[in-house]
PDB file of C-alpha atoms and ligand atoms in Angstrom:
ATOM      1  CA  MET X   1      91.677  55.825 112.543  1.00 49.00           C
ATOM      2  CA  SER X   2      88.934  54.109 114.519  1.00 52.00           C
ATOM      3  CA  ASN X   3      86.732  55.900 117.001  1.00 59.00           C
ATOM      4  CA  VAL X   4      86.770  55.180 120.695  1.00 57.00           C
ATOM      5  CA  ARG X   5      83.850  52.845 121.291  1.00 50.00           C
ATOM      6  CA  ASN X   6      82.534  53.873 124.644  1.00 58.00           C
ATOM      7  CA  ASN X   7      82.752  57.672 124.511  1.00 79.00           C
ATOM      8  CA  LEU X   8      85.228  57.707 127.377  1.00 94.00           C
ATOM      9  CA  ALA X   9      86.047  60.810 129.382  1.00 97.00           C
ATOM     10  CA  VAL X  10      89.400  62.544 129.106  1.00 98.00           C
ATOM     11  CA  VAL X  11      90.357  65.396 131.413  1.00 98.00           C
ATOM     12  CA  GLY X  12      93.260  67.726 130.706  1.00 98.00           C
ATOM     13  CA  LEU X  13      94.907  69.457 133.660  1.00 98.00           C
ATOM     14  CA  SER X  14      96.843  72.597 132.806  1.00 98.00           C
ATOM     15  CA  GLY X  15      99.444  73.178 135.511  1.00 98.00           C
ATOM     16  CA  SER X  16     101.004  76.418 134.289  1.00 98.00           C
ATOM     17  CA  PRO X  17     100.291  79.729 135.986  1.00 98.00           C
ATOM     18  CA  ALA X  18     101.334  81.595 132.801  1.00 98.00           C
ATOM     19  CA  ALA X  19      98.644  83.479 130.881  1.00 94.00           C
ATOM     20  CA  SER X  20     100.129  82.304 127.610  1.00 96.00           C
ATOM     21  CA  SER X  21     101.301  78.755 128.229  1.00 98.00           C
ATOM     22  CA  LYS X  22     103.185  76.337 125.995  1.00 98.00           C
ATOM     23  CA  SER X  23     102.235  73.300 128.062  1.00 98.00           C
ATOM     24  CA  ARG X  24      98.565  74.317 127.944  1.00 98.00           C
ATOM     25  CA  VAL X  25      98.795  74.528 124.124  1.00 98.00           C
ATOM     26  CA  LEU X  26      99.902  70.884 124.150  1.00 98.00           C
ATOM     27  CA  VAL X  27      97.198  69.823 126.623  1.00 98.00           C
ATOM     28  CA  GLU X  28      94.557  71.511 124.451  1.00 98.00           C
ATOM     29  CA  TYR X  29      95.972  69.775 121.392  1.00 98.00           C
ATOM     30  CA  ALA X  30      95.882  66.420 123.226  1.00 98.00           C
ATOM     31  CA  LEU X  31      92.226  66.964 124.124  1.00 98.00           C
ATOM     32  CA  ALA X  32      91.387  67.906 120.536  1.00 98.00           C
ATOM     33  CA  ARG X  33      93.084  64.715 119.346  1.00 98.00           C
ATOM     34  CA  ALA X  34      91.100  62.624 121.855  1.00 97.00           C
ATOM     35  CA  ALA X  35      87.866  64.379 120.829  1.00 97.00           C
ATOM     36  CA  THR X  36      88.404  63.473 117.172  1.00 96.00           C
ATOM     37  CA  ARG X  37      88.597  59.841 118.327  1.00 94.00           C
ATOM     38  CA  GLY X  38      85.196  60.091 120.022  1.00 95.00           C
ATOM     39  CA  ALA X  39      86.223  60.920 123.591  1.00 96.00           C
ATOM     40  CA  ARG X  40      84.400  63.423 125.820  1.00 97.00           C
ATOM     41  CA  VAL X  41      87.003  65.966 126.809  1.00 98.00           C
ATOM     42  CA  GLU X  42      87.299  68.635 129.484  1.00 98.00           C
ATOM     43  CA  LEU X  43      90.064  71.115 130.227  1.00 98.00           C
ATOM     44  CA  VAL X  44      90.735  72.137 133.823  1.00 98.00           C
ATOM     45  CA  ASP X  45      92.925  75.232 134.010  1.00 98.00           C
ATOM     46  CA  LEU X  46      94.412  74.931 137.488  1.00 98.00           C
ATOM     47  CA  ALA X  47      95.584  78.566 137.372  1.00 98.00           C
ATOM     48  CA  ALA X  48      91.949  79.676 137.281  1.00 98.00           C
ATOM     49  CA  LEU X  49      91.020  77.848 140.495  1.00 98.00           C
ATOM     50  CA  PRO X  50      90.660  79.749 143.794  1.00 98.00           C
ATOM     51  CA  ALA X  51      94.083  79.762 145.424  1.00 97.00           C
ATOM     52  CA  ASP X  52      93.013  79.418 149.066  1.00 97.00           C
ATOM     53  CA  ALA X  53      91.010  76.264 148.461  1.00 97.00           C
ATOM     54  CA  LEU X  54      93.724  74.931 146.169  1.00 97.00           C
ATOM     55  CA  LEU X  55      96.129  75.254 149.094  1.00 95.00           C
ATOM     56  CA  GLY X  56      93.731  73.341 151.335  1.00 91.00           C
ATOM     57  CA  ARG X  57      92.498  76.436 153.179  1.00 95.00           C
ATOM     58  CA  GLY X  58      88.777  75.768 152.997  1.00 94.00           C
ATOM     59  CA  SER X  59      86.713  74.513 150.099  1.00 95.00           C
ATOM     60  CA  ALA X  60      85.306  75.938 146.874  1.00 97.00           C
ATOM     61  CA  PRO X  61      82.792  74.629 144.318  1.00 98.00           C
ATOM     62  CA  ALA X  62      85.305  75.085 141.470  1.00 98.00           C
ATOM     63  CA  ILE X  63      87.836  72.861 143.265  1.00 98.00           C
ATOM     64  CA  ALA X  64      85.204  70.224 143.971  1.00 97.00           C
ATOM     65  CA  ALA X  65      84.201  70.286 140.284  1.00 98.00           C
ATOM     66  CA  ALA X  66      87.814  69.928 139.164  1.00 98.00           C
ATOM     67  CA  LEU X  67      88.441  66.999 141.531  1.00 98.00           C
ATOM     68  CA  ASP X  68      85.220  65.422 140.340  1.00 97.00           C
ATOM     69  CA  ALA X  69      86.259  65.803 136.686  1.00 98.00           C
ATOM     70  CA  ALA X  70      89.551  64.059 137.443  1.00 97.00           C
ATOM     71  CA  SER X  71      87.841  61.270 139.348  1.00 95.00           C
ATOM     72  CA  ARG X  72      85.297  60.653 136.548  1.00 96.00           C
ATOM     73  CA  ALA X  73      87.859  60.623 133.712  1.00 98.00           C
ATOM     74  CA  ARG X  74      89.350  57.433 132.343  1.00 97.00           C
ATOM     75  CA  ILE X  75      92.362  59.293 130.964  1.00 98.00           C
ATOM     76  CA  VAL X  76      94.075  62.162 132.764  1.00 98.00           C
ATOM     77  CA  VAL X  77      96.373  64.384 130.697  1.00 98.00           C
ATOM     78  CA  ALA X  78      98.580  66.511 132.946  1.00 98.00           C
ATOM     79  CA  GLY X  79     100.507  69.417 131.442  1.00 98.00           C
ATOM     80  CA  THR X  80     103.099  71.420 133.299  1.00 98.00           C
ATOM     81  CA  PRO X  81     106.115  73.652 132.745  1.00 98.00           C
ATOM     82  CA  VAL X  82     109.394  72.524 134.273  1.00 98.00           C
ATOM     83  CA  TYR X  83     109.891  74.622 137.376  1.00 98.00           C
ATOM     84  CA  ARG X  84     113.161  74.053 139.238  1.00 98.00           C
ATOM     85  CA  ALA X  85     113.760  70.774 137.407  1.00 98.00           C
ATOM     86  CA  THR X  86     110.331  69.255 138.039  1.00 98.00           C
ATOM     87  CA  TYR X  87     106.553  69.879 137.694  1.00 98.00           C
ATOM     88  CA  SER X  88     104.982  73.146 138.834  1.00 98.00           C
ATOM     89  CA  GLY X  89     103.818  73.737 142.390  1.00 98.00           C
ATOM     90  CA  LEU X  90     100.380  74.451 140.936  1.00 98.00           C
ATOM     91  CA  LEU X  91     100.090  70.922 139.577  1.00 98.00           C
ATOM     92  CA  LYS X  92     101.458  69.480 142.826  1.00 98.00           C
ATOM     93  CA  VAL X  93      98.951  71.218 145.102  1.00 98.00           C
ATOM     94  CA  PHE X  94      96.108  69.926 142.932  1.00 98.00           C
ATOM     95  CA  PHE X  95      97.454  66.366 143.059  1.00 98.00           C
ATOM     96  CA  ASP X  96      97.757  66.773 146.846  1.00 97.00           C
ATOM     97  CA  LEU X  97      93.991  67.317 146.992  1.00 97.00           C
ATOM     98  CA  LEU X  98      93.192  64.121 145.098  1.00 97.00           C
ATOM     99  CA  PRO X  99      92.301  61.267 147.479  1.00 97.00           C
ATOM    100  CA  GLN X 100      94.677  58.308 147.823  1.00 97.00           C
ATOM    101  CA  ASP X 101      94.216  55.744 144.999  1.00 97.00           C
ATOM    102  CA  SER X 102      91.853  58.129 143.181  1.00 97.00           C
ATOM    103  CA  LEU X 103      93.610  57.514 139.857  1.00 98.00           C
ATOM    104  CA  LEU X 104      93.503  53.733 140.186  1.00 97.00           C
ATOM    105  CA  GLY X 105      92.223  52.258 136.907  1.00 95.00           C
ATOM    106  CA  LYS X 106      93.008  55.463 135.003  1.00 97.00           C
ATOM    107  CA  ILE X 107      95.630  56.214 132.398  1.00 98.00           C
ATOM    108  CA  GLY X 108      97.972  59.162 132.850  1.00 98.00           C
ATOM    109  CA  VAL X 109      99.515  61.168 130.020  1.00 98.00           C
ATOM    110  CA  PRO X 110     102.406  63.408 131.101  1.00 98.00           C
ATOM    111  CA  ILE X 111     103.125  66.546 129.065  1.00 98.00           C
ATOM    112  CA  VAL X 112     105.987  68.810 130.103  1.00 98.00           C
ATOM    113  CA  THR X 113     107.580  71.895 128.583  1.00 98.00           C
ATOM    114  CA  GLY X 114     110.968  73.211 129.682  1.00 98.00           C
ATOM    115  CA  HIS X 115     113.424  75.757 128.407  1.00 98.00           C
ATOM    116  CA  ASP X 116     115.760  73.139 126.941  1.00 98.00           C
ATOM    117  CA  ARG X 117     116.339  69.393 127.093  1.00 97.00           C
ATOM    118  CA  GLY X 118     118.407  69.600 130.312  1.00 97.00           C
ATOM    119  CA  HIS X 119     115.394  68.776 132.461  1.00 97.00           C
ATOM    120  CA  SER X 120     113.575  66.367 130.155  1.00 97.00           C
ATOM    121  CA  LEU X 121     113.770  63.724 132.895  1.00 97.00           C
ATOM    122  CA  ALA X 122     111.033  65.709 134.648  1.00 98.00           C
ATOM    123  CA  VAL X 123     108.664  63.475 132.648  1.00 98.00           C
ATOM    124  CA  ASP X 124     110.050  60.205 133.991  1.00 98.00           C
ATOM    125  CA  HIS X 125     111.394  61.297 137.380  1.00 98.00           C
ATOM    126  CA  GLY X 126     108.701  63.856 138.162  1.00 98.00           C
ATOM    127  CA  LEU X 127     105.324  63.287 136.532  1.00 98.00           C
ATOM    128  CA  ARG X 128     105.505  59.509 136.154  1.00 98.00           C
ATOM    129  CA  PRO X 129     105.914  58.824 139.909  1.00 98.00           C
ATOM    130  CA  LEU X 130     103.425  61.606 140.691  1.00 98.00           C
ATOM    131  CA  PHE X 131     100.771  59.799 138.619  1.00 98.00           C
ATOM    132  CA  ALA X 132     101.798  56.411 139.999  1.00 98.00           C
ATOM    133  CA  SER X 133     101.483  57.630 143.603  1.00 98.00           C
ATOM    134  CA  LEU X 134      97.718  57.843 143.042  1.00 98.00           C
ATOM    135  CA  GLY X 135      97.492  54.558 141.181  1.00 98.00           C
ATOM    136  CA  ALA X 136      97.451  55.676 137.542  1.00 98.00           C
ATOM    137  CA  THR X 137      99.014  53.639 134.762  1.00 97.00           C
ATOM    138  CA  VAL X 138     101.231  55.991 132.759  1.00 98.00           C
ATOM    139  CA  VAL X 139     101.734  55.771 128.997  1.00 98.00           C
ATOM    140  CA  ALA X 140     105.212  54.702 127.890  1.00 97.00           C
ATOM    141  CA  GLY X 141     105.595  57.756 125.664  1.00 94.00           C
ATOM    142  CA  GLY X 142     105.435  60.894 127.764  1.00 97.00           C
ATOM    143  CA  VAL X 143     105.882  64.248 126.017  1.00 98.00           C
ATOM    144  CA  TYR X 144     108.621  66.828 126.559  1.00 98.00           C
ATOM    145  CA  GLY X 145     108.845  70.061 124.562  1.00 98.00           C
ATOM    146  CA  THR X 146     111.478  72.795 124.586  1.00 98.00           C
ATOM    147  CA  SER X 147     111.156  76.536 123.978  1.00 98.00           C
ATOM    148  CA  ALA X 148     112.838  76.103 120.587  1.00 98.00           C
ATOM    149  CA  GLN X 149     109.974  73.847 119.525  1.00 98.00           C
ATOM    150  CA  PHE X 150     107.498  76.735 119.777  1.00 98.00           C
ATOM    151  CA  GLN X 151     107.212  79.561 117.273  1.00 97.00           C
ATOM    152  CA  ASP X 152     104.694  82.364 117.879  1.00 96.00           C
ATOM    153  CA  GLY X 153     102.909  80.176 120.404  1.00 95.00           C
ATOM    154  CA  LYS X 154     102.596  77.264 117.976  1.00 97.00           C
ATOM    155  CA  ALA X 155     104.179  73.863 118.588  1.00 98.00           C
ATOM    156  CA  ALA X 156     106.487  72.230 116.035  1.00 98.00           C
ATOM    157  CA  PRO X 157     105.072  69.312 114.010  1.00 98.00           C
ATOM    158  CA  GLU X 158     107.356  66.738 115.658  1.00 98.00           C
ATOM    159  CA  LEU X 159     106.125  67.823 119.086  1.00 98.00           C
ATOM    160  CA  LEU X 160     102.481  67.545 118.014  1.00 98.00           C
ATOM    161  CA  LYS X 161     103.330  64.090 116.660  1.00 98.00           C
ATOM    162  CA  ALA X 162     104.663  63.091 120.080  1.00 98.00           C
ATOM    163  CA  VAL X 163     101.371  64.250 121.629  1.00 98.00           C
ATOM    164  CA  ASP X 164      99.430  62.257 119.012  1.00 98.00           C
ATOM    165  CA  HIS X 165     101.415  59.147 119.962  1.00 98.00           C
ATOM    166  CA  ALA X 166     100.847  59.637 123.685  1.00 98.00           C
ATOM    167  CA  VAL X 167      97.095  60.198 123.260  1.00 98.00           C
ATOM    168  CA  ASP X 168      96.706  57.272 120.873  1.00 97.00           C
ATOM    169  CA  GLU X 169      98.582  55.036 123.297  1.00 98.00           C
ATOM    170  CA  ALA X 170      96.306  56.119 126.152  1.00 98.00           C
ATOM    171  CA  LEU X 171      93.191  55.485 124.040  1.00 97.00           C
ATOM    172  CA  ALA X 172      94.500  52.070 123.008  1.00 96.00           C
ATOM    173  CA  LEU X 173      95.148  51.127 126.639  1.00 96.00           C
ATOM    174  CA  ALA X 174      91.697  52.377 127.648  1.00 95.00           C
ATOM    175  CA  GLY X 175      90.037  50.594 124.719  1.00 85.00           C
ATOM    176  CA  ALA X 176      91.745  47.353 125.623  1.00 64.00           C
ATOM    177  CA  GLY X 177      90.640  47.706 129.228  1.00 61.00           C
ATOM    178  CA  ILE X 178      94.273  47.898 130.355  1.00 55.00           C
ATOM    179  CA  THR X 179      95.021  49.960 133.435  1.00 55.00           C
TER     180      THR X 179
HETATM  181  C1  FMN J 201     109.880  79.767 138.030  1.00 96.47           C
HETATM  182  C2  FMN J 201     110.392  79.104 136.772  1.00 96.47           C
HETATM  183  C3  FMN J 201     111.257  78.050 136.880  1.00 96.47           C
HETATM  184  C4  FMN J 201     111.741  77.420 135.724  1.00 96.47           C
HETATM  185  N1  FMN J 201     112.604  76.367 135.863  1.00 96.47           N
HETATM  186  C5  FMN J 201     113.056  75.725 134.750  1.00 96.47           C
HETATM  187  C6  FMN J 201     113.947  74.624 134.874  1.00 96.47           C
HETATM  188  O1  FMN J 201     114.332  74.211 135.962  1.00 96.47           O
HETATM  189  N2  FMN J 201     114.330  73.989 133.735  1.00 96.47           N
HETATM  190  C7  FMN J 201     113.909  74.396 132.485  1.00 96.47           C
HETATM  191  O2  FMN J 201     114.293  73.768 131.472  1.00 96.47           O
HETATM  192  N3  FMN J 201     113.080  75.460 132.342  1.00 96.47           N
HETATM  193  C8  FMN J 201     112.641  76.118 133.443  1.00 96.47           C
HETATM  194  N4  FMN J 201     111.784  77.182 133.313  1.00 96.47           N
HETATM  195  C9  FMN J 201     111.292  77.534 131.964  1.00 96.47           C
HETATM  196  C10 FMN J 201     109.907  76.900 131.702  1.00 96.47           C
HETATM  197  O3  FMN J 201     109.851  75.554 132.092  1.00 96.47           O
HETATM  198  C11 FMN J 201     109.587  76.946 130.204  1.00 96.47           C
HETATM  199  O4  FMN J 201     109.611  78.283 129.757  1.00 96.47           O
HETATM  200  C12 FMN J 201     108.248  76.314 129.917  1.00 96.47           C
HETATM  201  O5  FMN J 201     108.122  76.064 128.534  1.00 96.47           O
HETATM  202  C13 FMN J 201     107.076  77.185 130.362  1.00 96.47           C
HETATM  203  O6  FMN J 201     105.873  76.485 130.125  1.00 96.47           O
HETATM  204  P1  FMN J 201     104.481  77.257 130.173  1.00 96.47           P
HETATM  205  O7  FMN J 201     104.504  78.243 129.028  1.00 96.47           O
HETATM  206  O8  FMN J 201     103.449  76.194 129.975  1.00 96.47           O
HETATM  207  O9  FMN J 201     104.367  77.932 131.496  1.00 96.47           O
HETATM  208  C14 FMN J 201     111.338  77.865 134.442  1.00 96.47           C
HETATM  209  C15 FMN J 201     110.451  78.965 134.356  1.00 96.47           C
HETATM  210  C16 FMN J 201     110.002  79.585 135.498  1.00 96.47           C
HETATM  211  C17 FMN J 201     109.054  80.753 135.375  1.00 96.47           C
END
């Protein structure tokens, strides 16, 4: 597999408040995949950010750094659990802080985990329009994983394969200059 030519930046946003998170496992795997292809990767764990500033009550250096990481990245991987049939509030409040059009020219990779397949449309009806609202182009193959696809915190091979596909698609779009 060829390496990404221009050492592009990929940021992974983990939108789960859980200490042990299935969606974060997939975001970390996506970043590792991108790194093996030559990308510079960074994980932003939204649960570790100061809550007041995340809610727009004042500012904090950690929030500014996270927003900066998202604005500098060419590819934004967003991972979230399904909460009440859509993305987490944690992911939403972070997206609310991103300036209008700040993801223009970037590629979005949605990664969602839910209890079962009942809310798999959270990828296409939740995360896809969320990305698009800020101008991102979203890969065709978003990722959805269920609880049954995790054993002892590890994701099933077919789920990792879906992440591989999504990351490779994002890298291909970025490499071709398509946004
Ligand atoms: C507050 C809350 C709401 C949830 N709502 C849903 C839901 O609507 N549909 C669903 O399939 N799973 C739902 N779940 C289950 C989580 O989406 C699922 O366990 C997910 O894999 C957790 O991801 P995480 O480990 O990254 O936090 C909910 C869990 C919590 C805590």
